[in-house]
CSV table of C-alpha atoms in Angstrom, one decimal:
chain,number,residue,atom,x,y,z
A,416,MET,CA,-18.4,99.9,103.8
A,417,ALA,CA,-21.7,101.7,103.7
A,418,ASN,CA,-21.2,102.5,107.4
A,419,ASP,CA,-18.0,104.4,106.7
A,420,SER,CA,-19.5,106.5,104.0
A,421,ALA,CA,-22.3,107.6,106.4
A,422,LYS,CA,-19.8,109.1,108.9
A,423,GLN,CA,-19.7,112.9,108.6
A,424,ILE,CA,-17.4,115.5,110.3
A,425,ASN,CA,-18.1,119.2,110.9
A,426,VAL,CA,-15.0,121.2,110.2
A,427,THR,CA,-14.7,124.9,111.1
A,428,LEU,CA,-11.8,127.3,110.0
A,429,VAL,CA,-10.7,129.0,113.2
A,430,ARG,CA,-7.3,130.5,112.1
A,431,SER,CA,-6.6,132.5,109.0
A,432,THR,CA,-4.8,131.0,105.9
A,433,ALA,CA,-2.9,134.3,105.4
A,434,GLY,CA,0.8,133.6,105.4
A,435,ARG,CA,0.5,129.8,105.5
A,436,LEU,CA,2.1,127.4,103.1
A,437,GLU,CA,0.4,127.0,99.8
A,438,LYS,CA,-0.2,123.3,100.4
A,439,HIS,CA,-2.0,124.1,103.6
A,440,ARG,CA,-4.1,126.7,101.9
A,441,ALA,CA,-4.9,124.1,99.2
A,442,CYS,CA,-6.0,121.6,101.9
A,443,VAL,CA,-8.4,124.2,103.5
A,444,ARG,CA,-9.9,125.0,100.1
A,445,GLY,CA,-10.1,121.3,99.3
A,446,LEU,CA,-12.3,120.9,102.4
A,447,GLY,CA,-14.6,123.5,101.0
A,448,LEU,CA,-13.7,126.3,103.5
A,449,ARG,CA,-13.4,129.8,102.2
A,450,ARG,CA,-13.8,132.2,105.2
A,451,MET,CA,-13.0,132.3,108.9
A,452,HIS,CA,-15.5,130.7,111.2
A,453,GLN,CA,-17.2,128.9,108.2
A,454,THR,CA,-18.3,125.4,109.0
A,455,VAL,CA,-18.7,122.6,106.4
A,456,THR,CA,-19.7,119.0,106.8
A,457,VAL,CA,-17.4,116.5,105.0
A,458,ALA,CA,-17.4,112.7,104.7
A,459,ALA,CA,-14.9,110.9,106.8
A,460,THR,CA,-12.9,109.5,103.9
A,461,PRO,CA,-9.1,108.9,104.1
A,462,GLU,CA,-8.5,111.8,101.7
A,463,ASN,CA,-10.5,114.3,103.8
A,464,LEU,CA,-9.0,113.0,107.1
A,465,GLY,CA,-5.5,113.4,105.7
A,466,MET,CA,-6.2,117.1,104.7
A,467,ILE,CA,-7.8,117.7,108.2
A,468,ASN,CA,-4.7,116.2,109.8
A,469,ARG,CA,-2.3,118.3,107.8
A,470,VAL,CA,-4.0,121.6,108.7
A,471,SER,CA,-5.5,120.6,112.1
A,472,TYR,CA,-3.8,123.6,113.8
A,473,MET,CA,-6.2,125.9,111.8
A,474,LEU,CA,-9.4,123.9,112.3
A,475,SER,CA,-12.0,122.9,114.8
A,476,VAL,CA,-13.2,119.4,114.2
A,477,GLU,CA,-16.2,117.6,115.6
A,478,GLU,CA,-18.3,114.6,114.6
A,479,ALA,CA,-21.6,115.4,113.0
């Protein structure tokens, strides 16, 4: 289980949240993204992976 918590993912917002569904905006904010081209590192938890999956069309994702 300690191995799973060590996995990190770099997530970058590459498309704007303007005009998107409120749930999708909430997922982007939940991942810690505020601005275009901002990159954050998040843990690869099921919760974060679900948010990433929902708004994947707005994100660039790579392993850290």
